[in-house]
């Protein structure tokens, strides 16, 4: 066999990272979507001490007994999937790894939810292949995700779930949890933060690393802290009732400002976000600078300079197709409505652009291909943009 050149070796490696089919080729996959399988491993639950991936570092000798978790923003740990080889040296120091908790939201298109599960399982299976010990993290959306979100995990495994910042979501959480017990039959469930009272099984809860300091509190103060934690984001409470968590309505719009579009008075919150009662403009901090850098605004998408012209002409605020493309370039996740149907556009890890609704899915290799060819039942999107309603960022629609 002819020896491969360095260029050919690099090209083959890049192709393999694109297709991610190494587990499929050897039959180590499961389910309709062929997720890689995270195998059951021996886990001593009593020796788990958590460390956030964001605190992991090279040559971390003092934390080699820790278990790495990924219960944080996806963009902070995307590198473990996009550049897995670069992360190995750092990750192999630690005792256990949870598989990365790529987000699943109920308002995400199923295509994106499926991709999140694939990335979770691929990373876990890849790390196991490299000799690391992995605890699969299980997450789900609503019932539409139940037919795939538990695939790729061996029955009887120790698994991890997360209730962090979900204090008031027990009713939404439990259907998926109970389905997980039925499908995976885990030998133990590691719960990051407090377990809900209705959670059955061999559950062991772990205090989030953010709250390690509360272990030193008296039992009375611990009860007070738990109450504050459960009520921290509820509007209308008395700040005097809070001792450990500084309570204030995090989204209270109580700062008077001048609307950047119509010049009338408006209120904004502590983050610089607000909505003008006169013209309806939804604004964010430094939106003019944001327009200069990205040619868009947040969350309205329309650049402020054009919004001012639209206001003067008595027109509604409406983003152009070019604005929508600029938003896609920056945020990677967009949506709009057309004749009562929701359409979503997002950029996959391999930079493929997915355009989908409940009726179809289209894929485009480049932004220009999406711009020129995206269509709804044969009608090109760029030609019917005037019919589109509420184009914007996926979670600001």
C-alpha positions in Angstrom: 0.0 0.0 0.0 1.3 3.4 -0.9 2.4 5.5 2.1 0.2 8.5 2.7 1.7 12.0 2.5 1.3 14.4 5.5 -1.3 16.3 3.5 -3.3 13.2 2.8 -3.2 12.2 6.5 -4.4 15.7 7.5 -7.1 15.7 4.9 -8.4 12.3 6.0 -8.4 13.4 9.7 -10.4 16.5 8.8 -12.9 14.4 6.8 -13.3 12.0 9.7 -14.0 15.0 12.0 -16.7 16.1 9.6 -18.6 12.8 9.2 -18.0 11.5 12.8 -18.9 8.0 11.7 -16.1 6.1 13.4 -18.5 4.4 15.9 -21.0 3.6 13.2 -18.4 1.8 11.2 -17.7 -0.6 14.0 -21.3 -1.1 15.1 -20.9 0.9 18.3 -24.1 2.9 17.9 -27.7 2.7 18.8 -31.1 4.1 18.0 -32.7 5.5 14.9 -30.1 8.3 14.7 -27.1 6.0 15.2 -25.8 7.8 18.3 -22.4 6.5 19.6 -22.8 4.4 22.7 -21.4 5.5 26.1 -20.6 2.2 27.8 -21.4 1.3 31.4 -18.3 1.8 33.6 -17.6 1.2 37.3 -18.2 4.5 39.1 -17.7 5.0 42.8 -20.4 7.6 43.4 -19.1 8.3 46.9 -15.8 9.6 45.5 -17.4 12.2 43.2 -16.2 15.8 43.8 -17.3 18.2 41.1 -15.3 20.7 39.2 -16.7 22.8 36.4 -15.1 22.4 33.0 -14.6 26.2 33.0 -12.2 25.7 36.0 -10.3 22.8 34.4 -6.7 23.6 33.3 -3.6 21.9 32.2 -1.2 20.6 34.9 -4.0 20.7 37.5 -2.3 18.3 40.0 -4.5 19.5 43.0 -7.8 18.5 41.3 -7.0 15.1 39.8 -9.6 13.5 42.1 -12.4 15.8 40.7 -15.2 15.0 38.3 -15.7 17.4 35.4 -19.2 18.7 34.7 -20.5 20.8 31.9 -23.5 22.5 33.4 -22.8 25.9 32.0 -23.3 27.7 28.7 -22.7 25.6 25.6 -20.4 28.1 24.0 -18.0 27.7 26.9 -17.4 24.0 26.2 -18.1 23.7 22.5 -14.4 23.1 22.0 -14.6 19.6 23.5 -16.6 18.6 20.4 -15.2 20.9 17.7 -11.5 20.3 18.7 -11.5 17.1 20.8 -7.9 16.1 20.4 -6.7 19.5 21.7 -8.8 19.0 24.9 -7.6 15.4 25.7 -4.4 16.4 27.6 -6.4 18.6 30.0 -9.4 16.3 30.5 -7.5 13.0 31.0 -6.1 14.4 34.3 -9.4 14.0 36.1 -11.0 11.0 37.8 -14.4 11.1 36.0 -16.0 13.1 33.2 -19.7 13.8 32.7 -20.6 13.8 29.0 -21.1 17.4 27.9 -24.6 18.8 28.5 -25.3 20.4 25.1 -28.6 22.2 25.5 -32.0 20.9 24.6 -34.9 23.4 24.6 -38.5 22.6 23.8 -38.6 25.4 21.3 -35.6 24.2 19.4 -36.2 22.3 16.2 -35.9 18.6 16.6 -33.0 18.5 14.2 -31.0 20.7 16.6 -32.1 18.7 19.7 -30.9 15.5 17.9 -27.6 17.1 17.1 -27.1 18.1 20.8 -27.7 14.5 21.9 -25.3 13.2 19.2 -22.6 15.6 20.4 -23.1 14.5 24.0 -22.8 10.8 23.1 -19.9 11.3 20.7 -17.8 13.1 23.2 -18.5 10.4 25.9 -17.8 7.5 23.6 -14.6 9.2 22.2 -13.3 9.8 25.7 -14.0 6.2 26.7 -12.1 5.1 23.6 -9.1 7.2 24.9 -9.2 5.4 28.2 -11.1 8.0 30.3 -14.0 7.2 32.7 -17.3 8.8 31.6 -20.7 9.3 33.3 -23.4 9.9 30.7 -25.4 13.1 31.3 -29.0 12.7 30.4 -31.2 15.6 29.3 -34.5 15.9 27.4 -37.0 18.3 26.0 -40.7 17.5 25.9 -42.3 14.2 24.8 -41.2 14.8 21.2 -37.7 14.1 22.3 -38.3 10.9 24.2 -37.9 8.6 21.2 -34.2 9.5 20.8 -32.9 11.4 23.9 -32.2 8.2 25.9 -30.4 6.4 23.1 -26.7 5.7 23.2 -26.5 4.9 27.0 -26.2 1.3 28.2 -28.9 0.1 30.6 -27.7 -0.1 34.2 -25.3 2.8 33.9 -24.7 5.5 36.5 -26.1 8.6 34.9 -26.2 12.3 35.7 -29.1 14.8 35.6 -29.3 18.5 36.5 -31.9 20.4 38.4 -29.7 23.5 38.8 -31.8 26.7 38.3 -34.9 24.6 37.8 -36.4 25.0 41.3 -39.9 25.6 40.0 -39.9 23.2 37.1 -40.7 19.9 38.7 -43.8 19.3 36.6 -41.9 19.8 33.4 -38.9 17.8 34.6 -40.6 14.6 35.9 -42.1 13.1 32.7 -38.7 12.9 31.1 -37.0 11.7 34.3 -39.6 8.9 34.7 -39.1 7.9 31.0 -35.4 7.8 31.6 -35.8 5.4 34.5 -37.9 3.2 32.3 -35.6 3.2 29.3 -32.1 3.3 30.9 -32.8 1.7 34.3 -29.8 3.4 35.8 -28.0 1.9 38.8 -27.6 5.3 40.3 -28.6 8.9 39.4 -26.2 11.7 40.2 -28.3 14.9 40.5 -26.5 18.2 40.2 -28.3 20.4 42.7 -31.3 19.3 44.8 -33.4 16.4 43.7 -37.2 16.9 43.4 -39.3 15.1 46.0 -40.9 12.9 43.3 -37.6 11.6 41.9 -37.4 7.8 42.4 -34.4 5.6 42.1 -31.0 5.5 43.7 -30.5 9.3 43.6 -27.5 11.1 45.1 -27.6 14.9 45.1 -24.6 17.2 44.8 -24.4 20.8 45.8 -23.4 23.0 42.8 -19.9 24.2 43.1 -21.2 27.8 43.3 -22.8 27.0 46.7 -20.0 25.0 48.4 -19.7 27.8 51.0 -23.2 27.0 52.4 -21.9 23.7 53.9 -20.5 25.8 56.8 -23.9 27.3 57.6 -26.1 26.2 60.5 -29.1 24.0 59.7 -31.4 27.0 60.3 -29.4 29.2 57.9 -29.3 26.4 55.3 -33.1 26.3 55.4 -33.1 30.0 54.9 -30.7 29.8 52.0 -32.7 27.1 50.3 -35.8 29.3 50.6 -34.0 32.2 49.0 -32.6 30.0 46.3 -36.1 28.9 45.4 -37.5 32.4 45.3 -34.6 34.4 43.9 -36.3 35.1 40.5 -39.8 35.7 41.7 -41.0 39.2 41.2 -42.7 41.3 43.9 -41.0 39.8 47.0 -39.6 41.9 49.9 -35.8 42.3 49.6 -35.7 42.4 53.5 -36.7 38.7 53.6 -33.4 37.8 51.9 -30.2 37.2 53.9 -27.8 35.3 51.7 -28.9 36.1 48.2 -29.2 39.7 47.3 -32.8 39.8 46.1 -34.0 42.2 43.4 -36.3 41.6 40.4 -33.5 40.8 37.9 -35.5 42.2 35.0 -37.1 45.2 36.6 -37.1 48.1 34.2 -36.5 51.0 36.6 -33.9 53.3 35.0 -35.2 56.2 32.9 -33.5 56.7 29.5 -34.2 58.3 26.2 -35.3 56.0 23.3 -32.6 55.9 20.7 -35.3 55.7 17.9 -38.1 58.2 18.7 -36.5 60.3 21.4 -39.2 59.7 23.9 -38.7 58.5 27.5 -38.4 54.8 28.2 -37.2 52.5 31.0 -34.4 49.9 30.9 -33.3 47.2 33.3 -29.9 46.8 34.9 -28.6 45.1 31.8 -29.5 48.0 29.5 -32.5 46.2 28.0 -35.8 47.9 27.6 -38.8 48.7 25.4 -40.1 52.1 24.4 -43.8 52.6 25.2 -44.1 55.2 22.5 -42.7 53.5 19.4 -42.4 49.9 20.5 -38.6 49.7 19.9 -36.9 46.9 22.0 -33.4 48.0 22.7 -30.2 46.8 24.3 -27.0 48.4 25.6 -24.6 50.0 23.1 -26.9 49.1 20.1 -25.3 51.8 17.8 -21.8 50.2 18.4 -23.3 46.8 17.8 -24.7 48.1 14.4 -21.2 49.3 13.4 -19.6 46.0 14.2 -22.4 43.6 13.0 -24.8 45.7 11.0 -27.7 44.6 13.2 -29.3 45.3 16.6 -30.5 43.1 19.4 -33.2 41.9 19.9 -35.0 43.7 17.1 -32.4 42.8 14.5 -33.2 46.0 12.5 -30.1 48.3 12.6 -31.0 51.4 14.7 -30.1 53.8 11.8 -32.7 52.2 9.6 -35.2 51.8 12.5 -35.1 55.6 12.9 -35.9 56.1 9.2 -38.8 53.5 9.5 -40.2 55.4 12.5 -40.0 58.8 10.7 -42.0 57.2 7.8 -44.6 55.7 10.0 -43.5 52.2 9.0 -43.3 49.1 11.3 -39.9 47.9 12.3 -39.0 45.1 9.8 -35.6 43.4 9.2 -34.5 42.9 5.6 -33.3 39.5 4.4 -29.8 40.9 4.6 -30.3 41.8 8.2 -31.5 38.2 8.8 -28.3 36.8 7.2 -26.1 39.1 9.3 -28.0 37.8 12.4 -27.4 34.2 11.3 -23.7 34.9 10.9 -23.4 36.3 14.4 -25.8 34.2 16.5 -26.1 31.0 14.4 -29.8 30.5 15.4 -32.7 32.4 13.8 -36.4 32.1 13.2 -39.4 33.8 11.5 -43.0 33.1 10.8 -44.7 32.7 7.4 -48.5 32.2 7.1 -48.7 30.9 10.7 -45.8 28.4 10.5 -42.6 28.8 12.4 -39.4 28.5 10.3 -36.0 28.1 11.9 -32.4 28.5 10.5 -29.3 27.5 12.3 -25.6 26.8 11.6 -24.5 23.2 12.4 -21.0 22.5 13.9 -19.7 21.7 10.4 -21.0 25.1 9.2 -23.8 23.6 7.2 -26.9 25.8 7.3 -30.1 24.1 8.2 -33.4 25.6 7.2 -36.4 23.8 8.6 -40.0 23.8 9.8 -42.4 21.1 10.9 -42.9 20.3 7.2 -39.4 20.1 5.7 -35.7 20.4 6.2 -33.2 21.9 3.7 -29.4 22.0 4.0 -26.9 24.5 2.4 -23.1 24.3 2.6 -22.6 28.0 2.5 -24.4 31.2 3.5 -24.5 32.4 -0.1 -26.2 29.1 -1.1 -28.9 29.6 1.6 -29.3 33.2 0.5 -29.8 32.3 -3.1 -31.7 29.0 -2.9 -33.7 28.7 0.4 -37.3 28.3 -0.5 -40.7 27.6 0.9 -42.6 25.2 -1.4 -40.5 26.3 -4.4 -40.9 30.1 -3.6 -37.4 31.5 -2.9 -37.2 33.1 0.5 -35.5 36.2 -0.8 -38.4 36.8 -3.2 -41.1 36.5 -0.5 -39.4 38.2 2.4 -42.1 40.9 2.5 -44.5 38.1 3.6 -42.3 37.0 6.5 -43.3 38.0 10.0 -41.2 38.7 13.1 -37.7 37.6 11.8 -35.3 37.5 14.7 -33.0 35.6 16.9 -34.2 32.1 17.9 -34.9 32.9 21.6 -36.1 36.5 21.0 -38.9 35.8 18.7 
